Coordinates of C-alpha atoms in Angstrom, one line a residue:
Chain A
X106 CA 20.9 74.6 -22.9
X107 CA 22.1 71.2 -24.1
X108 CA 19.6 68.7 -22.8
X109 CA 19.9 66.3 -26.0
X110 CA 19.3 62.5 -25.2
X111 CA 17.6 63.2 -22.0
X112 CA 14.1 63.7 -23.2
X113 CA 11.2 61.5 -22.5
X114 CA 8.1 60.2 -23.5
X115 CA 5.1 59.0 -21.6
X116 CA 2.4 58.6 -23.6
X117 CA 2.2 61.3 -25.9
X118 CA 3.5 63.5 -23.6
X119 CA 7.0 64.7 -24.1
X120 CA 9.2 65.8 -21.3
X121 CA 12.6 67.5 -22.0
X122 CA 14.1 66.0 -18.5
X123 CA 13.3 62.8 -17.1
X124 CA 12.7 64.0 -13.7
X125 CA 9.1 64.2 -12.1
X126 CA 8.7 66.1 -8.8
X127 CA 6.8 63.6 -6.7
X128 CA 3.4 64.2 -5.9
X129 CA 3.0 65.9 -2.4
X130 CA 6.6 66.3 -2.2
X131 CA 6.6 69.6 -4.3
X132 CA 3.4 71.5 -3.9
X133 CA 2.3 72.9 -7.2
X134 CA 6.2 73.7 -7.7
X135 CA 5.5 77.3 -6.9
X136 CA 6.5 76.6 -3.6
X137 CA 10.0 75.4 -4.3
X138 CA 10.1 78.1 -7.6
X139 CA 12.8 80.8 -5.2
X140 CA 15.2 77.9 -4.6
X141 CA 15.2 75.8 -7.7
X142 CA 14.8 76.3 -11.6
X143 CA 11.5 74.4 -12.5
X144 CA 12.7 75.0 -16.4
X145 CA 14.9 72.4 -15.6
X146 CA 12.7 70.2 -14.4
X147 CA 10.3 67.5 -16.6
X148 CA 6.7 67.5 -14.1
X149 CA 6.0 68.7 -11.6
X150 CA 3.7 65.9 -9.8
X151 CA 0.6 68.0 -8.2
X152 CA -0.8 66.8 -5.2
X153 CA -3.6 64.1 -5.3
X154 CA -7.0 65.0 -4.9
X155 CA -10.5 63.4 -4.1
X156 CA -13.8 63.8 -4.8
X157 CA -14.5 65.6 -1.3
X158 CA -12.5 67.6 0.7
X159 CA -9.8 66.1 3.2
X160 CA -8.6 67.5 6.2
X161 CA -6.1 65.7 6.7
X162 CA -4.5 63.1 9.3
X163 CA -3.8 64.7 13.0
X164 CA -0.3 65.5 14.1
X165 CA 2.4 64.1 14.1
X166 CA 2.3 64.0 10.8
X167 CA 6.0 63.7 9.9
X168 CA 8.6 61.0 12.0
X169 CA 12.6 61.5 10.5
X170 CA 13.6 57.9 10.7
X171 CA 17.3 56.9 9.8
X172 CA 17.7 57.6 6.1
X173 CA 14.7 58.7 5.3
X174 CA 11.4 59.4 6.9
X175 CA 7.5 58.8 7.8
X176 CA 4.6 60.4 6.8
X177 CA 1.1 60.4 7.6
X178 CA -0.5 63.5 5.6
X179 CA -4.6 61.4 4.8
X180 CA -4.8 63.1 1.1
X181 CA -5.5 66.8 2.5
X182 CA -6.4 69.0 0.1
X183 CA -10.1 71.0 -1.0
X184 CA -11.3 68.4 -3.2
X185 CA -11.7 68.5 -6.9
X186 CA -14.1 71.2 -7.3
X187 CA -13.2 73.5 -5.3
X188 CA -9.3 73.3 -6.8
X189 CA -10.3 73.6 -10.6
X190 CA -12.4 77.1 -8.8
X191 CA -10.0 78.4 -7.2
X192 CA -6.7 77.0 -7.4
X193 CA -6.1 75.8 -10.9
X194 CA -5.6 79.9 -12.6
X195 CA -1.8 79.2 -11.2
X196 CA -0.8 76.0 -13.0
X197 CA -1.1 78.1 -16.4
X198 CA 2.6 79.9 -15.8
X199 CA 4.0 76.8 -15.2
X200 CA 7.1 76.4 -16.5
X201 CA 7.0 72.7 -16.9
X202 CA 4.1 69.9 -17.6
X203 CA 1.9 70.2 -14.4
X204 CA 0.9 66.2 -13.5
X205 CA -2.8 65.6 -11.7
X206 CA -2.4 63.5 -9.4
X207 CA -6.0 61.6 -8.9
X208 CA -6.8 59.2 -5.5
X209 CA -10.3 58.2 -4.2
X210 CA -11.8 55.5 -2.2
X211 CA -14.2 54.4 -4.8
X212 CA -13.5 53.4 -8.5
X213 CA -16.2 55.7 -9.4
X214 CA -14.6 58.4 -7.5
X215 CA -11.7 57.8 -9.3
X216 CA -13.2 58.3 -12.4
X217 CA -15.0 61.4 -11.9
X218 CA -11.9 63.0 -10.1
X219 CA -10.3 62.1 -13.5
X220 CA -12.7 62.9 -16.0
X221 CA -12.8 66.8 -14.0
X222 CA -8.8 67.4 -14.1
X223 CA -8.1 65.5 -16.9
X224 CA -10.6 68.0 -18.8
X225 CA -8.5 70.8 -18.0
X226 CA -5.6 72.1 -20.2
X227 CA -2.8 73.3 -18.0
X228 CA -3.1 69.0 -16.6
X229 CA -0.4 67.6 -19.2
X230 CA -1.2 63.7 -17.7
X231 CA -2.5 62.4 -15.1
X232 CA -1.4 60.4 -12.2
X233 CA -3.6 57.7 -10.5
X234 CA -2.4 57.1 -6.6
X235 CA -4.1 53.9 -6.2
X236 CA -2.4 53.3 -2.7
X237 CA -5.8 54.1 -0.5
X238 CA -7.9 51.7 0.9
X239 CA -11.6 50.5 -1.2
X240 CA -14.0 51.4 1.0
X241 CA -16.2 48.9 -1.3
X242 CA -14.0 45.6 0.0
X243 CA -13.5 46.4 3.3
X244 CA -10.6 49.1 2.9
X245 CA -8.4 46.6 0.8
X246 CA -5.7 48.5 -1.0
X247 CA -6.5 49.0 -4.8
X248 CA -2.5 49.1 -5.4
X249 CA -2.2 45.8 -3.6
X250 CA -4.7 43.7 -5.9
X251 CA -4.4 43.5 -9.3
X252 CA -8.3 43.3 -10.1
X253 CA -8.7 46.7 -8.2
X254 CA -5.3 47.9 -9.9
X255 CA -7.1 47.4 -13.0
X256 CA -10.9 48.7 -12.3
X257 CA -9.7 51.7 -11.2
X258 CA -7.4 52.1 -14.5
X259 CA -10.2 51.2 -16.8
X260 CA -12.4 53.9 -15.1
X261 CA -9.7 56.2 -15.5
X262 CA -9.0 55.4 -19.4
X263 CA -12.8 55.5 -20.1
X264 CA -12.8 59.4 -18.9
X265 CA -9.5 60.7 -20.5
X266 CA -7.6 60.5 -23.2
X267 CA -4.5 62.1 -21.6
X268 CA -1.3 60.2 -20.9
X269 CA -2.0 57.9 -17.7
X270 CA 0.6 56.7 -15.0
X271 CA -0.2 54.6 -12.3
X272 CA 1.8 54.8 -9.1
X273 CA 2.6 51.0 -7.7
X274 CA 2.6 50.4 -4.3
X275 CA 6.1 48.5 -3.2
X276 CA 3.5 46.9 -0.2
X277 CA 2.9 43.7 -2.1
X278 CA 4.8 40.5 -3.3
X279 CA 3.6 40.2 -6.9
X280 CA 4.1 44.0 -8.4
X281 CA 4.8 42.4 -11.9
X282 CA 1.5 41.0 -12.0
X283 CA -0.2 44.3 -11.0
X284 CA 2.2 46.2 -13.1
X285 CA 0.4 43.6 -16.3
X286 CA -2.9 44.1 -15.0
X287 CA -2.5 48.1 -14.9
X288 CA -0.7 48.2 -18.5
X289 CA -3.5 45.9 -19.8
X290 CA -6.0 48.3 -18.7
X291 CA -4.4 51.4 -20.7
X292 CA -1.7 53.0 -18.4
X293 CA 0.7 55.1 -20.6
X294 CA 3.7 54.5 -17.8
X295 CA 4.1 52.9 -14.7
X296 CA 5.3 55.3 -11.1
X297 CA 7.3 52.5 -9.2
X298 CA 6.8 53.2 -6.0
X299 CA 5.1 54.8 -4.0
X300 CA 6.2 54.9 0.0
X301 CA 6.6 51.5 2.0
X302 CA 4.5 51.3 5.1
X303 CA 6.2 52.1 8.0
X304 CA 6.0 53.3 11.7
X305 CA 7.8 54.6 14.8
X306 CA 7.3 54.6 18.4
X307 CA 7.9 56.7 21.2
X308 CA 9.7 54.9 23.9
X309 CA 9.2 57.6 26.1
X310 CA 5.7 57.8 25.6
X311 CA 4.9 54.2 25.2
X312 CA 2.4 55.4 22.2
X313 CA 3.2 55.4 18.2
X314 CA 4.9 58.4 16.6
X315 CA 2.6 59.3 14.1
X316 CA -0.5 60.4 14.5
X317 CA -2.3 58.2 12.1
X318 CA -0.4 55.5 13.6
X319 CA 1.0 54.0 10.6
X320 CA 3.1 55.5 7.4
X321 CA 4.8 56.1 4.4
X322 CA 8.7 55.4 4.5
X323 CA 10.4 57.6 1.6
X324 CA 13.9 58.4 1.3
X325 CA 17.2 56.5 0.5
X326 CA 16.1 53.8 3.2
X327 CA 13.9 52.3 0.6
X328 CA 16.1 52.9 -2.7
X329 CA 17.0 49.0 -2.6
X330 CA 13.5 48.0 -2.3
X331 CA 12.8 50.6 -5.1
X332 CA 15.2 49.3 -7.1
X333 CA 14.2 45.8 -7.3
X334 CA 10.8 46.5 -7.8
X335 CA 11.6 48.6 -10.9
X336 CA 13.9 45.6 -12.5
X337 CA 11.0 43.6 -11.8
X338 CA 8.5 45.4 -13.4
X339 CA 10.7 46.3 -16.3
X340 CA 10.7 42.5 -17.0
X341 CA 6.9 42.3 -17.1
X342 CA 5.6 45.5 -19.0
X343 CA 6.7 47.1 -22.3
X344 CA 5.4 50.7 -21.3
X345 CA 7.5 53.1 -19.7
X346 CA 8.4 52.9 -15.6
X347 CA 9.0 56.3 -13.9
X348 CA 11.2 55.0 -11.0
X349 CA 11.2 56.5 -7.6
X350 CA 12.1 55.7 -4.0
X351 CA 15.4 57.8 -2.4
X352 CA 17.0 58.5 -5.2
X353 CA 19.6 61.7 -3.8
X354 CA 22.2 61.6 -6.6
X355 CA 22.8 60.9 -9.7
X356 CA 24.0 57.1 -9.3
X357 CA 21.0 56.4 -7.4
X358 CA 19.4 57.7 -10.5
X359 CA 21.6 55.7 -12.7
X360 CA 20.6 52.6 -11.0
X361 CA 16.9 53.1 -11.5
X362 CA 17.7 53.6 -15.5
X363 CA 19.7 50.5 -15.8
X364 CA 17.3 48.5 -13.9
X365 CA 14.4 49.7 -16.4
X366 CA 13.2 53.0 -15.4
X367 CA 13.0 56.1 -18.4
X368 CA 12.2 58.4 -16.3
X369 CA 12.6 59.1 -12.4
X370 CA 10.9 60.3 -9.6
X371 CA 12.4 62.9 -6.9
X372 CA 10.7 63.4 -4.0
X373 CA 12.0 63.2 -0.5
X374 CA 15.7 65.1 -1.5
X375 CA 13.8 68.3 -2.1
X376 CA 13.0 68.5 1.4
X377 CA 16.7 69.1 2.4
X378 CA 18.3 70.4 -1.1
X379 CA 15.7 71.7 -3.7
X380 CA 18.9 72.0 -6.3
X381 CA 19.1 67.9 -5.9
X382 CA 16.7 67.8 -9.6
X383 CA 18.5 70.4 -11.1
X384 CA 22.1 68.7 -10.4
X385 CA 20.9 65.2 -11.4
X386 CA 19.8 66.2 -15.0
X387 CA 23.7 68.5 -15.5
X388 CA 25.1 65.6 -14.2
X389 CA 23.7 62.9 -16.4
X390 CA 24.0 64.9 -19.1
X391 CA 27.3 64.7 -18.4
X392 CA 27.7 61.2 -17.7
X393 CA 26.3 60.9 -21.1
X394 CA 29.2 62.7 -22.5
X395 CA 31.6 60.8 -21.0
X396 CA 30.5 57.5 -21.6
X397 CA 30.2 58.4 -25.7
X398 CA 26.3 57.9 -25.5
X399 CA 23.9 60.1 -26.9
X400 CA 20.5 59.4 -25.3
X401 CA 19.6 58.3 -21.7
X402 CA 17.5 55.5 -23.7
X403 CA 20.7 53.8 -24.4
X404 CA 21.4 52.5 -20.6
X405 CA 17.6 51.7 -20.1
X406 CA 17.5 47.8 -18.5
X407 CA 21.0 47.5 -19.5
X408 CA 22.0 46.0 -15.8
X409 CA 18.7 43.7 -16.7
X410 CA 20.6 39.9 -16.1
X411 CA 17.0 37.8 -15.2
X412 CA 17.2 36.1 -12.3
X413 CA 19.7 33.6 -11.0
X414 CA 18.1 29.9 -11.2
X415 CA 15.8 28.9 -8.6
X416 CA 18.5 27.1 -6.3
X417 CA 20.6 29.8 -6.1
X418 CA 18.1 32.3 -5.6
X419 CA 17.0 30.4 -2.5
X420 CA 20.1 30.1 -1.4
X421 CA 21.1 33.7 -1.5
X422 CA 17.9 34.0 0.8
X423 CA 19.8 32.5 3.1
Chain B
X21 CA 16.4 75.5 7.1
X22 CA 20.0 74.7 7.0
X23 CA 21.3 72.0 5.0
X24 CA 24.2 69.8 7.1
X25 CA 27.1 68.9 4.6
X26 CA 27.4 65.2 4.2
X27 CA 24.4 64.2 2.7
X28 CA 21.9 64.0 5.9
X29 CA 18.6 62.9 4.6
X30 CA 16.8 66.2 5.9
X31 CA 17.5 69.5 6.6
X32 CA 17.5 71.7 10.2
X33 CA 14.6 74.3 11.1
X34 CA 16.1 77.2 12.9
X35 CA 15.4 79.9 13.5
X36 CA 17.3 83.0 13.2
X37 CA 18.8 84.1 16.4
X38 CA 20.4 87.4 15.5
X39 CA 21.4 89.0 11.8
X40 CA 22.7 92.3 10.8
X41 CA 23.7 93.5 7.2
X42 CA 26.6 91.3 7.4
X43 CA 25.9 88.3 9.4
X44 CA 23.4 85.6 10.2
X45 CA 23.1 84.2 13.8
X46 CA 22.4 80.4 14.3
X47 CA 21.5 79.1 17.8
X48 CA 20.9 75.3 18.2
X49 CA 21.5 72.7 20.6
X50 CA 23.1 69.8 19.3
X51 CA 20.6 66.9 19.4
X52 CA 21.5 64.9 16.7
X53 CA 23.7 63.7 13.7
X54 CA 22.0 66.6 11.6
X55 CA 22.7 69.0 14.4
X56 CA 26.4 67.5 15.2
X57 CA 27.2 68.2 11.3
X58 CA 26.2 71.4 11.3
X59 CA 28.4 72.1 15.1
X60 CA 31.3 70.3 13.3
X61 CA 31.2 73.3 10.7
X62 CA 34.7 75.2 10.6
X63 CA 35.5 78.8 9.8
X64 CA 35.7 79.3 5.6
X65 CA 33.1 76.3 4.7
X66 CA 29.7 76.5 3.6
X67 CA 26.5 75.7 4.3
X68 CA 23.2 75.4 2.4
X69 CA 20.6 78.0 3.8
X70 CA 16.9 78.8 2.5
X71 CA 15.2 81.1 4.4
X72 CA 14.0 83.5 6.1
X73 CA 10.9 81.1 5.5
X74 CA 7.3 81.6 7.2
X75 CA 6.5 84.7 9.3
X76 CA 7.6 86.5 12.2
X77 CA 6.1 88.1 15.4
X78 CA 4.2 91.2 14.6
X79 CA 5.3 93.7 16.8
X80 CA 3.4 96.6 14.8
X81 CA 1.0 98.6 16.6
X82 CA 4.0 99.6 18.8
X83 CA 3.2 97.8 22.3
X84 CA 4.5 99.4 25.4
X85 CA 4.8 96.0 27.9
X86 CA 5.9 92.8 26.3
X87 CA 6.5 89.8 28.3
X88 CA 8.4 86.6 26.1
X89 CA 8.4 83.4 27.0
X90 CA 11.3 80.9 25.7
X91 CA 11.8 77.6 26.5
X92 CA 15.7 75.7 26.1
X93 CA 16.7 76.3 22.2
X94 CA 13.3 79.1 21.9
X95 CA 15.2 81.6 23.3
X96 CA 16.8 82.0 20.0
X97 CA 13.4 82.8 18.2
X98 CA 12.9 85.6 20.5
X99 CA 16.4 87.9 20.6
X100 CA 15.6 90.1 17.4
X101 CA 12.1 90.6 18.5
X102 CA 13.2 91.7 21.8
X103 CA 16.0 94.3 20.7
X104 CA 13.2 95.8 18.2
X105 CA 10.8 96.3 20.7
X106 CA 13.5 97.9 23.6
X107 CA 14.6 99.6 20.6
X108 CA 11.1 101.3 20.2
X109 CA 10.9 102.1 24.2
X110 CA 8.8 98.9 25.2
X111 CA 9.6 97.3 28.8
X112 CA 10.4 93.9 27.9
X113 CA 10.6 91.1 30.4
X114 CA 12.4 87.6 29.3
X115 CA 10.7 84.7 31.1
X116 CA 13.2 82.1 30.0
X117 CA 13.2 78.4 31.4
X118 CA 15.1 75.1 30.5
X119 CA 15.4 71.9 32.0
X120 CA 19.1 72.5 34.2
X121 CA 20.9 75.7 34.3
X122 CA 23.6 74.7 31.8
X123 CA 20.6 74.5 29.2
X124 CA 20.3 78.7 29.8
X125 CA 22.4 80.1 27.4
X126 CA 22.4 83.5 26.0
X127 CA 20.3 85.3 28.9
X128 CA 22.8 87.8 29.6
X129 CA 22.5 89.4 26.1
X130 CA 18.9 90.1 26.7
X131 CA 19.5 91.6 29.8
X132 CA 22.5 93.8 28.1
X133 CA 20.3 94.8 25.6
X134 CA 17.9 96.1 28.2
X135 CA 15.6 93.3 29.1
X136 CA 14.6 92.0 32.5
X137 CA 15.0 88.5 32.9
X138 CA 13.7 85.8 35.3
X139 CA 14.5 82.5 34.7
X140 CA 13.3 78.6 35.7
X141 CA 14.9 75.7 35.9
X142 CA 13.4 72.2 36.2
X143 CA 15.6 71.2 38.6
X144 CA 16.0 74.3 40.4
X145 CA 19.7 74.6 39.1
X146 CA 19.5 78.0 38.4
X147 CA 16.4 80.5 39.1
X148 CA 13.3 79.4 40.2
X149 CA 12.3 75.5 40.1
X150 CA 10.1 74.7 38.0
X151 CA 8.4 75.6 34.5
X152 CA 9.0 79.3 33.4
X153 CA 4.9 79.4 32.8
X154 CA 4.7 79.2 36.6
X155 CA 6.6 82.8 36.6
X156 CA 4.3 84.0 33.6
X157 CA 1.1 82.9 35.8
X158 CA 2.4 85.4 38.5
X159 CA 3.2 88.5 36.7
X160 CA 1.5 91.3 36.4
X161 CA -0.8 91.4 33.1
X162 CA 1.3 92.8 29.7
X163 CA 0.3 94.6 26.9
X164 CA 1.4 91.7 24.5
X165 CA 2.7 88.0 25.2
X166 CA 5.2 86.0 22.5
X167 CA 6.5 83.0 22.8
X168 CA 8.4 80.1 21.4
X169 CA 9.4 76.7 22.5
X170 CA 8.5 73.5 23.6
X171 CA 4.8 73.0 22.7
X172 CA 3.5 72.0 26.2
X173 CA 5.1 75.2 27.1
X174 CA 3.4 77.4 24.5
X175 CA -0.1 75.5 25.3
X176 CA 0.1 76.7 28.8
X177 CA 1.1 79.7 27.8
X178 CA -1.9 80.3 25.3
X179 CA -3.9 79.6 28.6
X180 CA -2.5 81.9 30.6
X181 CA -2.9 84.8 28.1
X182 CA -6.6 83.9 27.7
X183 CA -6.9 84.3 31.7
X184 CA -5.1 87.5 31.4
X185 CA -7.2 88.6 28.3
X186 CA -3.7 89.2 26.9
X187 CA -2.8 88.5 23.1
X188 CA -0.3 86.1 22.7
X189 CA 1.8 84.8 19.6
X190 CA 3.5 81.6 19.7
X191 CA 5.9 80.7 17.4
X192 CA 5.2 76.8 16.9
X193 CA 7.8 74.0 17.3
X194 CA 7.0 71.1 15.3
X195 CA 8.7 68.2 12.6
X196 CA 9.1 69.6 9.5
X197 CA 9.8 68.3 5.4
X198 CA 9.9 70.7 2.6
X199 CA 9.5 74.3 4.9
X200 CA 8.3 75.3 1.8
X201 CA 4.6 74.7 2.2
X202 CA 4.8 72.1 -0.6
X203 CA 4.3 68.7 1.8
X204 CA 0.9 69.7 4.3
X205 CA 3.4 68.2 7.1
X206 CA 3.6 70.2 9.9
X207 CA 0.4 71.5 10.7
X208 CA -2.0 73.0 13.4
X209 CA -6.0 73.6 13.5
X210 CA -6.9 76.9 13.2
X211 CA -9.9 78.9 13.2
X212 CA -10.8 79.4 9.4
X213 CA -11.9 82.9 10.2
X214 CA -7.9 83.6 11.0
X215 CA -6.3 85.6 8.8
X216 CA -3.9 82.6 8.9
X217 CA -6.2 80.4 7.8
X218 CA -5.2 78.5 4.0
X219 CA -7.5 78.9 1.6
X220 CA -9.7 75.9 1.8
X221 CA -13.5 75.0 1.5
X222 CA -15.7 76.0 4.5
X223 CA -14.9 73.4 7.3
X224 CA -18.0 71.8 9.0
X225 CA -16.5 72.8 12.2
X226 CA -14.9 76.0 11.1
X227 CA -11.2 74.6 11.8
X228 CA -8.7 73.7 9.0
X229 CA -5.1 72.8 9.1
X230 CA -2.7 75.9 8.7
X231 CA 0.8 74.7 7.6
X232 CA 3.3 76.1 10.5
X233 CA 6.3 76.2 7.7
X234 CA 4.0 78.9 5.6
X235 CA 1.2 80.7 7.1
X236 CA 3.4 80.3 10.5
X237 CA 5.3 79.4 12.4
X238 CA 3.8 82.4 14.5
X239 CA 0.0 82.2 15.6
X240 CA -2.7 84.1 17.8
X241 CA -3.0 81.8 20.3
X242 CA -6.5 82.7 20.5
X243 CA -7.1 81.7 17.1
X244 CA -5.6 78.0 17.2
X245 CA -7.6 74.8 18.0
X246 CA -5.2 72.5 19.2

């Protein structure tokens, strides 16, 4: 299978696609294994866990909004324990690099969560989903302040010595500043981004649509958004920037690469066509071809321009 | 789930109305762009399917009086389950309602394939006014109820079943993302002593989320906690 100049590194992992299946988009990738080839794709993103176990968020959990959609899942899942018991034995047939996907509410939670999956060998990285609220300063987002980016990315790198990405949160006006603060701290790579916050009422009702009230927009409603926070982080960091936000085909992927991404994130077009991963990668590879390049490292940043001066950029605001 | 051409940003649930060795039956009313892609489809193109996805009704155990309720588009979760059970010798009776008569469709094909049929209308436009529960609350106790549409429909009829000390499944309606079982969006609570249950830590109050894409989208009513 001709896959040359489409590898990737993160850390010292090595992935022969660049395409990771978002976490909680994708299950353990068993799920989506009948109507898609997981050899062809790089990680699978698991789902994150906590400490404890999560019910979840009440119904509506899910709102289809135009171009994309909400969701409202709260983090279900058994908790860390109870998943490297009883759920972990089918990670080990995998065939690509299983990602852990860690979130908490606590730095320390993070970092036991962490220490746990990380310690296991069918976990090639692990993810940090930093986008829940610190129950420590009054629910304040650890995504959304760079000294919480940062504690909880120390307290991950203290615990593990596996490749670390930390998912960045588009809800925020200085990402590049987090983005430093989270490569200072160790990260390996950078996910940008995770869903914007979103929600949908019922006019009908007179009451919101989801039942956690508010959400997470995915889809290719936030691929600008997504976009432009990739180019700016790319400008800030030296590690390598997974991006992710609606990408569908393979020029939306192309414009995450040339605004800095090495890697991408699919999450959202598996819901309506599983075979969306497996196309990207035959098409870039083939895009590749055309364009006489032979690695995907060739076109990374390469729509990178800076910024236009101050005037201008305030008057294009206008 | 059916996958509209033209890049619509999620896919259609549906379920399957009719299918042979040859041919699979679609029946959906068109609500939306998704819906109005998938209705513009012309003879010789294609369309994306995955499925059959979840479960079905369990019709084992062979029972001998079935009554369905359907509610609008529901009906067409309930046509192969009633032609299996006439086929075994069952009396089946189709309790079918919808909001105006022109939102009945398909009726006469139970009652050709040797079901008896009542129907409601909202609006009194065709069969008896009102909810098609009303005509459930009224009949004679079956053997065995199943149902499937709107959910205030299938909450009424869980209660009606319970009165009756009738088992009921209802196949659940509800927003859905991967169908897979990969995304924990479209849930329900659910006894963790069901069968249904996921596999999940024991619950302080002994109900967990089932996902209705995977362990469903058919449930005892009994069994749910919604």
């Amino acid at each position: 299978m001709v896959s040359a100049g489409l590898s990737v590194e993160i850390g010292a992992l090595r992935l022969p696609f660049p395409t990771l299946m978002g976490s909680g988009c994708y299950g353990t990738g068993a799920e989506f294994a009948p109507f898609a080839d997981l050899s062809r794709v790089g990680a699978v993103v698991l789902k994150s866990l906590t400490r404890k176990p999560r019910l979840g968020n009440a119904m509506p959990r899910l709102v289809h909004t135009p171009a994309g959609m909400l969701n409202a899942i709260g983090l279900q899942n058994p908790g860390i324990d109870w998943y490297l018991e009883h759920e972990m034995v089918a990670l080990a047939e995998a065939p690509c690099a299983m990602i852990g996907s860690v979130a908490g509410f606590a730095v320390d939670e993070y970092e036991e969560v962490c220490a746990k999956l990380a310690a296991r060998p069918e976990i090639a990285a692990i993810e940090l989903n930093i986008s829940c609220p610190n129950v420590a300063s009054e629910g304040e987002t650890f995504a959304c302040d760079p000294r919480l980016t940062a504690a909880v990315v120390r307290a991950a790198r203290r615990v593990t010595r596996k490749p670390l990405i930390v998912k960045l949160s588009p809800n925020v006006t200085g990402i590049a500043t987090i983005a430093q603060h989270a490569e200072a701290e160790g990260a390996d790579a950078l996910a940008v981004v995770n869903t914007v916050r979103g929600m949908a009422i019922d006019v009908d009702r007179w009451q919101p649509r989801l039942g956690n009230v508010a959400g997470g927009l995915s889809g290719p409603a936030i691929r600008p958004i997504a976009v432009l926070a990739v180019y700016e982080v790319a400008r800030a960091v030296r590690v390598p920037i997974i991006g992710q936000g609606g990408i569908v085909s393979t020029a939306d992927a192309l414009e995450f690469f040339l605004a800095g991404a090495s890697a991408i994130g699919i999450g959202t077009a598996n819901f309506f066509d599983p075979r969306v991963p497996e196309r990207i990668v035959a098409e870039l590879s083939a895009y590749l071809a055309q364009r006489g390049l032979h690695d995907l490292h060739e076109i990374v940043g390469r729509a990178n321009v800076g910024f236009a001066s101050a005037e201008q950029y305030e008057g294009d605001a206008g | 789930m059916a996958i509209p051409p033209g890049g619509a940003a999620a896919a259609v649930a549906l379920g399957i109305y009719d299918a042979d060795a040859r041919d699979v039956h679609l029946l959906f009313v068109v609500a939306g762009k998704r819906t109005r892609d998938l209705a513009g489809l012309r003879e010789g193109e294609t369309v994306a399917l995955a499925g059959p996805l979840g479960n079905g009704f369990d019709l084992g155990g062979v029972p001998r009086d079935v009554a369905i309720v359907a509610g609008g588009v529901g009906i067409a979760s309930v046509f192969l389950a009633a032609v299996a059970l006439v086929r075994v010798g069952a009396s089946v009776h189709l309790y079918y309602g919808a909001r105006t008569a022109a939102m009945l469709v398909e009726h006469e094909r139970f009652a050709r394939a040797g079901c008896e049929v009542s129907l409601a209308t909202e609006d009194g436009s065709a069969g008896e006014r009102g909810y098609v529960t009303a005509l459930l609350e009224r009949a004679r106790a079956p053997e065995l109820i199943l149902a499937c549409g709107p959910t205030p429909m299938l909450r009424a009829t869980a209660a009606i079943a319970q009165r009756m000390r009738v088992p009921a499944q209802l196949s659940l309606e509800e927003t859905f993302a991967c169908g897979v079982g990969g995304c924990w969006g479209c849930v329900v609570p659910i006894a963790q002593s069901s069968a249904q249950a996921p596999h999940f830590p024991p619950a302080e109050n002994g109900v967990v989320h089932a996902r209705i894409c995977r362990e469903g989208p058919v449930f005892l009513a009994q069994e749910l906690r919604w």
